[in-house]
Coordinates of C-alpha atoms in Angstrom, one line a residue:
X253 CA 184.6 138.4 29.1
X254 CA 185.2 141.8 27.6
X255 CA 185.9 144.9 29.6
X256 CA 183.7 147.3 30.3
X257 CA 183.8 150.4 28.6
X258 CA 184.7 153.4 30.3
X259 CA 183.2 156.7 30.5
X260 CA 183.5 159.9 32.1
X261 CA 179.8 160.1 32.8
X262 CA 176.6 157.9 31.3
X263 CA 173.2 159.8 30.8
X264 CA 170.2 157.3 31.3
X265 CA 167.5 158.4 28.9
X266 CA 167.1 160.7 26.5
X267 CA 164.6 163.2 27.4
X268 CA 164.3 166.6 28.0
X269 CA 166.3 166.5 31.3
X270 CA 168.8 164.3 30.2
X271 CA 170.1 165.3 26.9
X272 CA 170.0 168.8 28.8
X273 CA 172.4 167.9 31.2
X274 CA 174.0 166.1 28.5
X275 CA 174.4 169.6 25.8
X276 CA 175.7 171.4 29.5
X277 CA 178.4 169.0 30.1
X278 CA 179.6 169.3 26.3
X279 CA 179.6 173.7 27.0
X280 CA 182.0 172.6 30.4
X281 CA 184.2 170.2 27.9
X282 CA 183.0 166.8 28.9
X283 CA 181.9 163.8 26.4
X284 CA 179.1 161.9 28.1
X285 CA 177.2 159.0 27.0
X286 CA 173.7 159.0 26.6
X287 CA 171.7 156.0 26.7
X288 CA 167.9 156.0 25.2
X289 CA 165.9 153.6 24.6
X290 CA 164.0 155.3 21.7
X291 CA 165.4 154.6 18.1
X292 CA 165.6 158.5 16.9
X293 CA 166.7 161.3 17.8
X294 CA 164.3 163.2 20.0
X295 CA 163.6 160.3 22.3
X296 CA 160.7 158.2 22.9
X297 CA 159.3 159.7 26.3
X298 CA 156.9 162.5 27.2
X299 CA 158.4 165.6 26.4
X300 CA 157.9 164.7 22.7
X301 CA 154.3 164.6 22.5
X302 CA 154.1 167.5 24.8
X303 CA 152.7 171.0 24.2
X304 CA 155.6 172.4 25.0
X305 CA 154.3 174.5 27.6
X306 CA 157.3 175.5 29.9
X307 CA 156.1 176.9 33.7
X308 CA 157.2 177.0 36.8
X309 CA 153.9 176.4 39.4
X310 CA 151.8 178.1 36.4
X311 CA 154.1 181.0 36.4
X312 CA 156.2 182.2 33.3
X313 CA 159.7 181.0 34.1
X314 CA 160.9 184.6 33.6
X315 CA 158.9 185.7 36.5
X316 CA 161.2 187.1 39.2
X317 CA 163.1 184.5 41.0
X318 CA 161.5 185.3 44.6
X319 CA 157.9 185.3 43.0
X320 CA 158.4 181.6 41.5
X321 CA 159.4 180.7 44.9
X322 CA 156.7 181.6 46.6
X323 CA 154.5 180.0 43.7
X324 CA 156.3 176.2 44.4
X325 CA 155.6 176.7 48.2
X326 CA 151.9 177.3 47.5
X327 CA 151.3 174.6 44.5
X328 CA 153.0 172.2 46.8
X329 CA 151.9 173.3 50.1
X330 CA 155.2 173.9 51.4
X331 CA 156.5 170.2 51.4
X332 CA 158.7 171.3 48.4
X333 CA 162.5 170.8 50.3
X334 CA 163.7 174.3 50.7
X335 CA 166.7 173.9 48.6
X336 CA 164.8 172.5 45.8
X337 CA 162.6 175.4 45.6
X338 CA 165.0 178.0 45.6
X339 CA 167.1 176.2 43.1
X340 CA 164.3 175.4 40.8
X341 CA 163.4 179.6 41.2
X342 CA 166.8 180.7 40.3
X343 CA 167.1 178.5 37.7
X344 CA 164.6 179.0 36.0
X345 CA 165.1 182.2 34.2
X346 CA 168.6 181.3 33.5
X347 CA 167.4 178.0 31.8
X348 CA 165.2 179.8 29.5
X349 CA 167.8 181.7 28.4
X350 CA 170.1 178.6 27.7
X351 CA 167.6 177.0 25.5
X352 CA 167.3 180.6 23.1
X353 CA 170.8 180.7 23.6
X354 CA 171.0 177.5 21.6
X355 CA 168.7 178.3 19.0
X356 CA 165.3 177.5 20.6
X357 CA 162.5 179.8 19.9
X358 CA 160.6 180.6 22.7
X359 CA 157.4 182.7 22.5
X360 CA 154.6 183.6 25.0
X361 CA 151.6 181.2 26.2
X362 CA 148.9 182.5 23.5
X363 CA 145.4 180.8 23.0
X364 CA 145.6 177.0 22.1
X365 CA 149.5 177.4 22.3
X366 CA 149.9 174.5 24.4
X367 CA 147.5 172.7 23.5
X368 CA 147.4 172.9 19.7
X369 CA 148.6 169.8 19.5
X370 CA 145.1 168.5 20.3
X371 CA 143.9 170.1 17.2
X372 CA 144.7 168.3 14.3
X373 CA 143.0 169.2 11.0
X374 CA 139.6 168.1 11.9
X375 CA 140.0 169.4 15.0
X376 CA 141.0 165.7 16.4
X377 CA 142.8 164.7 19.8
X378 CA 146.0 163.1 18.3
X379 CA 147.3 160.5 21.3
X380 CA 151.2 159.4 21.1
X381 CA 151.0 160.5 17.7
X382 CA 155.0 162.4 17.0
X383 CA 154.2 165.5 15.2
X384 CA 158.0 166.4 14.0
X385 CA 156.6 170.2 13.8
X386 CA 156.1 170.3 17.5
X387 CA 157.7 172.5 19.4
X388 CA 159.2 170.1 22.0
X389 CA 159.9 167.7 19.3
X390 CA 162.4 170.1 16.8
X391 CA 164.1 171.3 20.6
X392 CA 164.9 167.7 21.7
X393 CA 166.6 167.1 18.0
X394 CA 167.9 170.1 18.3
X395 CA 169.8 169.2 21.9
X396 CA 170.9 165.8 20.5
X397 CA 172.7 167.1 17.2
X398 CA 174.4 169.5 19.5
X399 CA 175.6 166.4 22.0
X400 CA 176.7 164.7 18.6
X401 CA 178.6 167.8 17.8
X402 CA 180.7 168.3 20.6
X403 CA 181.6 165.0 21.0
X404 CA 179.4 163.3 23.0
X405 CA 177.9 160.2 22.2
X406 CA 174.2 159.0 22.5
X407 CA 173.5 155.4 21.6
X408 CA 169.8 154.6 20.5
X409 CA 167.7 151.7 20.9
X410 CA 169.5 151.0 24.1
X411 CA 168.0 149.9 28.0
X412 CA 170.0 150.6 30.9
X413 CA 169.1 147.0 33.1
X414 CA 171.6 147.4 35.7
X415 CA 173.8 149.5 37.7
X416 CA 176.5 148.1 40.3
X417 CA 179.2 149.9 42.3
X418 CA 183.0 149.2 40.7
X419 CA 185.8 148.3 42.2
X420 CA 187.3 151.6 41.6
X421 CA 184.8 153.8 42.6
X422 CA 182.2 154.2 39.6
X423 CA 179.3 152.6 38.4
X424 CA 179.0 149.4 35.9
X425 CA 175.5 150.5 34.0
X426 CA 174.5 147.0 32.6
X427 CA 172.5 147.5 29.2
X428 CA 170.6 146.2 26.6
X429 CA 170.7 147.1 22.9
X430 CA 169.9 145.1 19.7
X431 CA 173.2 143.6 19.8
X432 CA 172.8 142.1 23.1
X433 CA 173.9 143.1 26.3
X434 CA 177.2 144.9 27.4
X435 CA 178.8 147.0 30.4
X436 CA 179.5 150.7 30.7
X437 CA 182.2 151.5 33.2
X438 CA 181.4 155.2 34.4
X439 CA 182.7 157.9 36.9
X440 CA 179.1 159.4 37.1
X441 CA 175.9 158.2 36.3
X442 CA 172.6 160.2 35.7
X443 CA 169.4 158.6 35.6
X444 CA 166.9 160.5 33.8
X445 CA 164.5 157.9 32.1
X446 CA 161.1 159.6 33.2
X447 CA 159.0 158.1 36.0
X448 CA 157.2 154.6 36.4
X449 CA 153.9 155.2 34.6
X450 CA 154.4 152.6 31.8
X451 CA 154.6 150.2 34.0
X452 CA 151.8 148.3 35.8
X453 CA 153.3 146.4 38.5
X454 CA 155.5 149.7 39.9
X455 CA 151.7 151.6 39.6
X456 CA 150.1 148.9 41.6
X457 CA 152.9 148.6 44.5
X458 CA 153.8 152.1 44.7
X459 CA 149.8 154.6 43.5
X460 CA 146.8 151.8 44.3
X461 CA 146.0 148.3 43.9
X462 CA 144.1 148.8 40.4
X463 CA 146.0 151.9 39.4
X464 CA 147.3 149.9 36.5
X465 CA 143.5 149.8 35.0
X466 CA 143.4 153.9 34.8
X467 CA 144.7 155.3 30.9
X468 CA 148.2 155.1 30.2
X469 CA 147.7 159.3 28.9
X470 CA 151.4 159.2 28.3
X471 CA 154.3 158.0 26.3
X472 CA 154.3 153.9 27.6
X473 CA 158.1 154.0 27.8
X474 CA 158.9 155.2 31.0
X475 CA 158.7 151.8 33.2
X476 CA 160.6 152.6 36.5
X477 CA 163.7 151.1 35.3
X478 CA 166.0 154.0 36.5
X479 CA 164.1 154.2 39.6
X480 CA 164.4 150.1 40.4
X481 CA 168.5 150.6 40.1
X482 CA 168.6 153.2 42.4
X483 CA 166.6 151.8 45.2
X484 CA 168.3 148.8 44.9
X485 CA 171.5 151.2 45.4
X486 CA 170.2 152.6 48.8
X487 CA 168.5 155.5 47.3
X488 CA 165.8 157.3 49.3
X489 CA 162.1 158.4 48.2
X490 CA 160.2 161.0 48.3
X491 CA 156.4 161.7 47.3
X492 CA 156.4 157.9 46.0
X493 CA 152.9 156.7 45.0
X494 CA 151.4 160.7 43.6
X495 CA 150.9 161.1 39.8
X496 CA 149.8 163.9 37.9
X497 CA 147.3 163.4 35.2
X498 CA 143.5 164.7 33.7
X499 CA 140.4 163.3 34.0
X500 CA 139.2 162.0 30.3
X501 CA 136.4 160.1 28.9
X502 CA 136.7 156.3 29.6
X503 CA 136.4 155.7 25.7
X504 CA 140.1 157.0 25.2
X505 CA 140.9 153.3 25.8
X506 CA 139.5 152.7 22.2
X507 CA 138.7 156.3 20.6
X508 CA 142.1 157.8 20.3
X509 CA 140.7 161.1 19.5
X510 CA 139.6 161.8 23.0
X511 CA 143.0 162.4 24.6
X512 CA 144.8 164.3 25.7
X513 CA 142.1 166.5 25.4
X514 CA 139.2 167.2 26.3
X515 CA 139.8 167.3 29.9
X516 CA 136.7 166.5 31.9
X517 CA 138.6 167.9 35.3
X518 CA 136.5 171.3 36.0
X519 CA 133.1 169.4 35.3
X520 CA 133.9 166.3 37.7
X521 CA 135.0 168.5 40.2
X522 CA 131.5 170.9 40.2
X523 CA 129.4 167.9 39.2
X524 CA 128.3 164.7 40.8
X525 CA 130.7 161.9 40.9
X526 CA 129.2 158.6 40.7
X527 CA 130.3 154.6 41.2
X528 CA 129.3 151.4 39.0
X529 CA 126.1 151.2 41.6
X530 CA 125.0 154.9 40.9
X531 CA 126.3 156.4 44.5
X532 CA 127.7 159.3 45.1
X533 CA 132.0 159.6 45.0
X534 CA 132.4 162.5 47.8
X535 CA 135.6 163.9 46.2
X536 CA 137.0 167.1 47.9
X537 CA 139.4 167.9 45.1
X538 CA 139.8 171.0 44.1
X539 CA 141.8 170.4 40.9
X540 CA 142.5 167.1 38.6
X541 CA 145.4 166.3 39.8
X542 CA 144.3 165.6 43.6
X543 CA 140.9 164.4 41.6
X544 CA 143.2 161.9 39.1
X545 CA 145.2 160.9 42.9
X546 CA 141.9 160.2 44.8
X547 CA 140.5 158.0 41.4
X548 CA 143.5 156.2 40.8
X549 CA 143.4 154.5 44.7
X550 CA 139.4 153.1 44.6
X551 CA 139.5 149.8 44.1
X552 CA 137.6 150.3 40.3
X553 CA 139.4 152.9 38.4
X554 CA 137.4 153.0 35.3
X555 CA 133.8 152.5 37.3
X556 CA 132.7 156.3 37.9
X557 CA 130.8 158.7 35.8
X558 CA 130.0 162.2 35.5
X559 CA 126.1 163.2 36.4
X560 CA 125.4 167.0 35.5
X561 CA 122.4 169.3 34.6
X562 CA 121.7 171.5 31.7
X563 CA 123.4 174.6 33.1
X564 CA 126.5 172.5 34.2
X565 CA 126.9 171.1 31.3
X566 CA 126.5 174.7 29.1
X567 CA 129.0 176.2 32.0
X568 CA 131.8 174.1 33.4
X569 CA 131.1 171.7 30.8
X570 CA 132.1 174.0 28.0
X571 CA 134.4 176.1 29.6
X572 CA 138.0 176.8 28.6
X573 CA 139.8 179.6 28.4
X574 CA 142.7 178.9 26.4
X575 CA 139.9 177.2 24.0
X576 CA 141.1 173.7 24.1
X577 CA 138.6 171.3 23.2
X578 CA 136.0 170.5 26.1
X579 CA 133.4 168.2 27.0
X580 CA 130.4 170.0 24.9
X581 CA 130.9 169.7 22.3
X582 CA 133.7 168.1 21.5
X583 CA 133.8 164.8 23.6
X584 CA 130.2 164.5 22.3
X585 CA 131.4 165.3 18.5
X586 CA 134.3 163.1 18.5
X587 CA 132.5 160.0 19.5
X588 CA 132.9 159.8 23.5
X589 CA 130.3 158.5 26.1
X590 CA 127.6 160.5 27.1
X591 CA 123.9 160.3 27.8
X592 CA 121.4 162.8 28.3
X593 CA 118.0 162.3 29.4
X594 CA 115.1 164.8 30.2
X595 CA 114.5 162.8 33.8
X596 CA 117.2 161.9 36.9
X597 CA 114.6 158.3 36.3
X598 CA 115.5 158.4 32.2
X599 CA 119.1 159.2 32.5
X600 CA 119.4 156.4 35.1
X601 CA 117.8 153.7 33.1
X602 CA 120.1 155.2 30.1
X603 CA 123.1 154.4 32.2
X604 CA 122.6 150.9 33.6
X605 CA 121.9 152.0 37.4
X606 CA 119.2 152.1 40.0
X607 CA 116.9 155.4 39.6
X608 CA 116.3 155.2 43.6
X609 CA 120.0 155.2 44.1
X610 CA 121.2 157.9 41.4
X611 CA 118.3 160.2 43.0
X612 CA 119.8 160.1 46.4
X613 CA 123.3 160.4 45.2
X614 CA 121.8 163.7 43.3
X615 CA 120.5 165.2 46.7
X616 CA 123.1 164.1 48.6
X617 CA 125.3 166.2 46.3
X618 CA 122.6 169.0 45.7
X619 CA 122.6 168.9 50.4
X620 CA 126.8 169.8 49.7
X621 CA 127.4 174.0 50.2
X622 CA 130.3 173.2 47.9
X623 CA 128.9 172.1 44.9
X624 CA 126.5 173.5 42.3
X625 CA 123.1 172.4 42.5
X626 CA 121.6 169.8 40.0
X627 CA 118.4 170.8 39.2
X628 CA 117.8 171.9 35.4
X629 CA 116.8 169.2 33.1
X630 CA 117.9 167.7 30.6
X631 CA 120.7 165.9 33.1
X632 CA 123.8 164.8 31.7
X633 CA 126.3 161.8 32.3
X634 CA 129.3 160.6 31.0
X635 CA 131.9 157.7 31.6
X636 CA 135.1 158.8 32.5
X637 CA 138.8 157.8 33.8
X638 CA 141.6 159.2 35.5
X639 CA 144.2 159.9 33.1
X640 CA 148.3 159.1 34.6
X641 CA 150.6 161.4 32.2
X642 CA 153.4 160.8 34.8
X643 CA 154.2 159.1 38.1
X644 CA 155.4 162.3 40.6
X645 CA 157.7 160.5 43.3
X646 CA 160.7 158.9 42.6
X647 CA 164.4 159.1 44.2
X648 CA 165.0 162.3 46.9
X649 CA 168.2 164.6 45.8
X650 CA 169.8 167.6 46.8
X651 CA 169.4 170.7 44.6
X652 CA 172.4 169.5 42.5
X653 CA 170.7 166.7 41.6
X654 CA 172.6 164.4 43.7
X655 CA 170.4 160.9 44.8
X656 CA 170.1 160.7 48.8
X657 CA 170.7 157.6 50.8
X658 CA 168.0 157.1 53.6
X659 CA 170.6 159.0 56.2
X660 CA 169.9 162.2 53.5
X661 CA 174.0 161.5 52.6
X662 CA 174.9 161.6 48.7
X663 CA 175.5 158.7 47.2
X664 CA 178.9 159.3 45.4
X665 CA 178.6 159.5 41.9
X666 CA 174.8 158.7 41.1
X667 CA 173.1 162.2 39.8
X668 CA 169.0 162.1 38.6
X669 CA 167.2 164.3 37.6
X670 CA 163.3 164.9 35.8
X671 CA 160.3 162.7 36.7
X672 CA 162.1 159.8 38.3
X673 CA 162.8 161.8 40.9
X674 CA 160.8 163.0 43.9
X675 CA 159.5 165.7 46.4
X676 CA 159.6 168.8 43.8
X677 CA 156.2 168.1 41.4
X678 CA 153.1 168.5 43.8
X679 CA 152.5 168.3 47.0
X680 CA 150.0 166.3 49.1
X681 CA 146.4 168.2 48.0
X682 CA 147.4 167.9 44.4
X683 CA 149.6 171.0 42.7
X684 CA 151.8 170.8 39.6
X685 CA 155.0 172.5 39.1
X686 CA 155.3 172.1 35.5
X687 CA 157.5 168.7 34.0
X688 CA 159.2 170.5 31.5
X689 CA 160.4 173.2 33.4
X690 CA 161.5 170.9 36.4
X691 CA 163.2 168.7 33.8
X692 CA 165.4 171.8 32.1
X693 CA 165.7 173.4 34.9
X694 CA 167.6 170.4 36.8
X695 CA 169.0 168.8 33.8
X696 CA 171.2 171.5 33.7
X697 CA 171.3 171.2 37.2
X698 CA 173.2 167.9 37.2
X699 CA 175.1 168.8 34.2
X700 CA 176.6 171.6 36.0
X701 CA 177.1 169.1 39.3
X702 CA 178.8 166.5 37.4
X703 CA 180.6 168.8 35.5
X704 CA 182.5 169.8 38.8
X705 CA 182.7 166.5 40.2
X706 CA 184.4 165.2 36.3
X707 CA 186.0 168.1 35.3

C-alpha cells in the first residue's frame, strides 16, 4: 500500500471559510491542500448561490467593533461564548478589508442588493441555479486562483471520508475522488464543509424526527461529513439540532420559481397558523428563524398553512422593504398555492378542512393580544413549509478556531471553521448572525491559527 501523502495542512471544503483560510495561509507562506467536493472553482456549497450579503447580527461589518458585539449578545441572547463574540467583532472590520485588499468589490446594502438574485429577467425565483455574475460567485473564483497562485493546491471532485490520528502526531484525511480512494498525511487539518442540511438522517437524529420532509432551500451538498469525523474524534457540540432558514410556499418542492424568495416569514408570524385538521399552530415566534425551528420539530412538516384577511394580506402580506418579491403578488403570480374565499365557511371548503374547526382556530387567534385580528373578508390561505438554508450547530471551538474535546481542551491539530461549527449563529429564540460574515471572519481566523502552529 502506497504512503500517504504529506501535507503541511489539508482544507476540507471549498467554501467561503475554507478557501479563506486557505488564501491567509498562502499571505503567511504556507501551501495547503484544499479538498472540495464541487468540480469547479467556486465550490459547490452555499456561499455560491448566495446574495452576497455580508453582516454581522444585521449590522454592517464596518460598524465599530464594540457595537457589533453588543449586536451578537442580543441576536443570540447572550449564549454566544464570550470569546467568540469578541473575536467575531474585531474581526470583522479587518476581514472586510482583506477581501478589497484582494480585489473584491464591496459596496453598500442598496434595495434588492441581496436579493437580486431572486429576480431574474421575468422577475423569477432562480433555486440552485449558479449565476457566474454573482457577487459571491466571481469572489470565491477569485480566492481559488489566488490559492493556485501561491502555491497551494486545491483538488476538485474530491470527498474527505475519513480522518484518523497518525502515528506521528497528524491526521490521515481518508478521501474519495474519481480515481478512487487515497490518504493525505497532514500536520493540521481544517474542516470547513458547511453544515448537515443535505443530509436527511443527520436532520432527523440531530433538528426533529420529520425534519428531513421540510425543503432542502440550500445547496444539497453539505451532508455532515466533516462534522461525523470530528465527533467520532472526541469533538464537542454546541447548539446541535438549530437551523436557520425562511418560511416558503410548500409548492417550492415542484415550482422552482418560488424560492428563495418570496419569504412568507412576516405573514405567518401576524397571521393564523394552521395544521392538516384546520387547528390553530400557537407559534410565539417572533422572527422565521425561531418560526422555521418550531416547524421543523412537529411531527408533519409540510402539513400547515397560512389563514389571513384582506388587510393582512394587503399589509404583511405585501410588505418588503428592500422590495424582494413577497407573497402578493408574487407567490400568487408565479404559480404558488393560495386560496381566497369571501367566507371563513368558503375558504374552508376551498382548502380541504372542517369549517367548524377553521372558525374556532380563527377566534382562538383573533382572543390572542398578540396577533392582528382576522376579520375583513375576502380571507386568505396558503400552503407553506419551513425552508432549512443551513444547519446552525455543529463542533464547539475556541476563537481560533480550534475544535474542543468534551473537557473544553483543544484537540491538537484539528481547526473548523463556518457552518459546521457551533454556538456562534443564533441563539435559543431564533437570531442570525450572518453565514457569510461568520465564515470570512473565522476562515481567516484558522488561517491565522494554523499559520502559527505550521509556520
Amino acid at each position: 500500500m502506497p504512503a500517504a501523502e504529506r501535507h503541511d495542512c489539508v482544507i476540507v471544503g471549498g467554501g467561503l471559510a475554507g478557501i479563506s483560510a486557505a488564501r491567509r495561509l498562502i499571505e503567511l507562506g504556507i501551501r495547503p491542500t484544499v479538498l472540495e467536493r464541487g468540480t469547479e472553482d467556486g465550490g459547490a456549497g452555499n456561499a455560491r448561490i448566495s446574495g452576497g450579503l455580508l453582516h454581522v447580527a444585521w449590522e454592517a461589518m464596518d460598524t465599530p467593533a464594540d457595537d457589533l458585539h453588543a449586536r451578537l449578545l442580543k441576536e443570540t441572547d447572550g449564549e454566544i461564548d464570550p470569546a467568540l463574540a469578541r473575536r467575531f467583532a474585531d474581526g470583522a472590520g479587518p476581514a472586510l478589508e482583506w477581501l478589497e485588499s484582494h480585489g473584491i468589490e464591496i459596496s453598500p446594502k442598496g434595495d434588492v442588493a441581496y436579493m437580486r438574485h431572486a429576480l431574474a429577467p421575468h422577475g423569477e425565483g432562480i433555486g440552485r441555479r449558479i449565476q457566474p455574475e454573482r457577487g459571491t460567485d466571481r469572489t470565491l473564483v477569485s480566492l481559488y486562483k489566488g490559492v493556485r497562485d501561491g502555491g497551494g493546491e486545491v483538488r476538485l471532485g474530491v470527498s474527505a471520508e475519513g480522518l484518523a490520528p497518525d502515528s506521528d502526531g497528524g491526521w490521515i484525511v481518508s478521501c474519495r475522488g474519481a480515481d478512487g480512494s487515497f490518504d493525505l498525511h497532514a500536520r493540521v487539518v481544517l474542516v470547513a464543509d458547511g453544515g448537515f442540511q443535505g443530509s436527511p438522517e443527520m436532520l432527523t437524529r440531530y433538528v426533529g424526527a420529520s425534519a428531513d420532509t421540510a425543503l432542502l432551500r440550500a445547496m444539497p451538498t453539505s451532508t455532515g461529513e466533516g462534522l461525523r469525523m470530528l465527533l467520532a474524534n472526541g469533538a464537542q457540540t454546541a447548539g446541535l439540532g438549530r437551523v436557520y432558514g425562511h418560511v416558503v410556499s410548500r409548492d417550492a418542492f415542484e415550482n422552482d420559481t418560488l424560492w428563495p424568495y418570496p419569504t412568507l416569514d412576516k405573514l405567518c408570524i401576524q397571521a393564523l397558523l394552521v395544521d392538516r385538521r384546520g387547528e390553530r399552530f400557537p407559534t410565539h415566534a417572533t422572527d422565521g428563524v425561531a418560526l422555521v425551528n418550531e416547524l421543523v420539530r412537529t411531527e408533519t412538516p409540510r402539513a400547515f398553512r397560512i389563514v389571513c384577511d384582506e388587510a393582512l394580506w394587503n399589509g404583511a402580506g405585501a410588505d418588503n422593504p428592500y422590495g424582494a418579491p413577497v407573497p402578493n403578488p408574487d407567490l400568487v403570480e408565479r404559480g404558488g398555492d393560495h386560496h381566497a374565499a369571501e367566507t371563513l365557511e368558503g375558504l374552508a371548503e376551498a382548502i380541504g378542512i372542517d369549517a367548524p374547526t377553521l372558525q374556532a382556530a380563527v377566534e382562538a387567534h383573533n382572543a390572542d393580544p398578540s396577533k392582528l385580528a382576522i376579520a375583513e373578508a375576502p380571507f386568505h390561505s396558503i400552503a407553506i413549509v419551513p425552508g432549512i438554508t443551513f444547519t446552525q450547530g455543529g463542533v464547539k471551538v475556541d476563537a481560533d478556531c480550534a475544535v474542543l474535546d468534551a473537557l473544553d481542551a483543544p484537540i491538537p491539530g484539528l481547526y473548523a471553521a463556518g457552518s459546521c461549527t457551533g454556538g456562534i449563529h443564533g441563539g435559543p429564540r431564533g437570531g442570525y448572525v450572518g453565514g457569510l460574515a461568520d465564515a470570512l471572519v473565522f476562515g481567516l481566523a484558522a488561517g491565522d491559527a494554523i499559520g502559527a502552529e505550521v509556520g
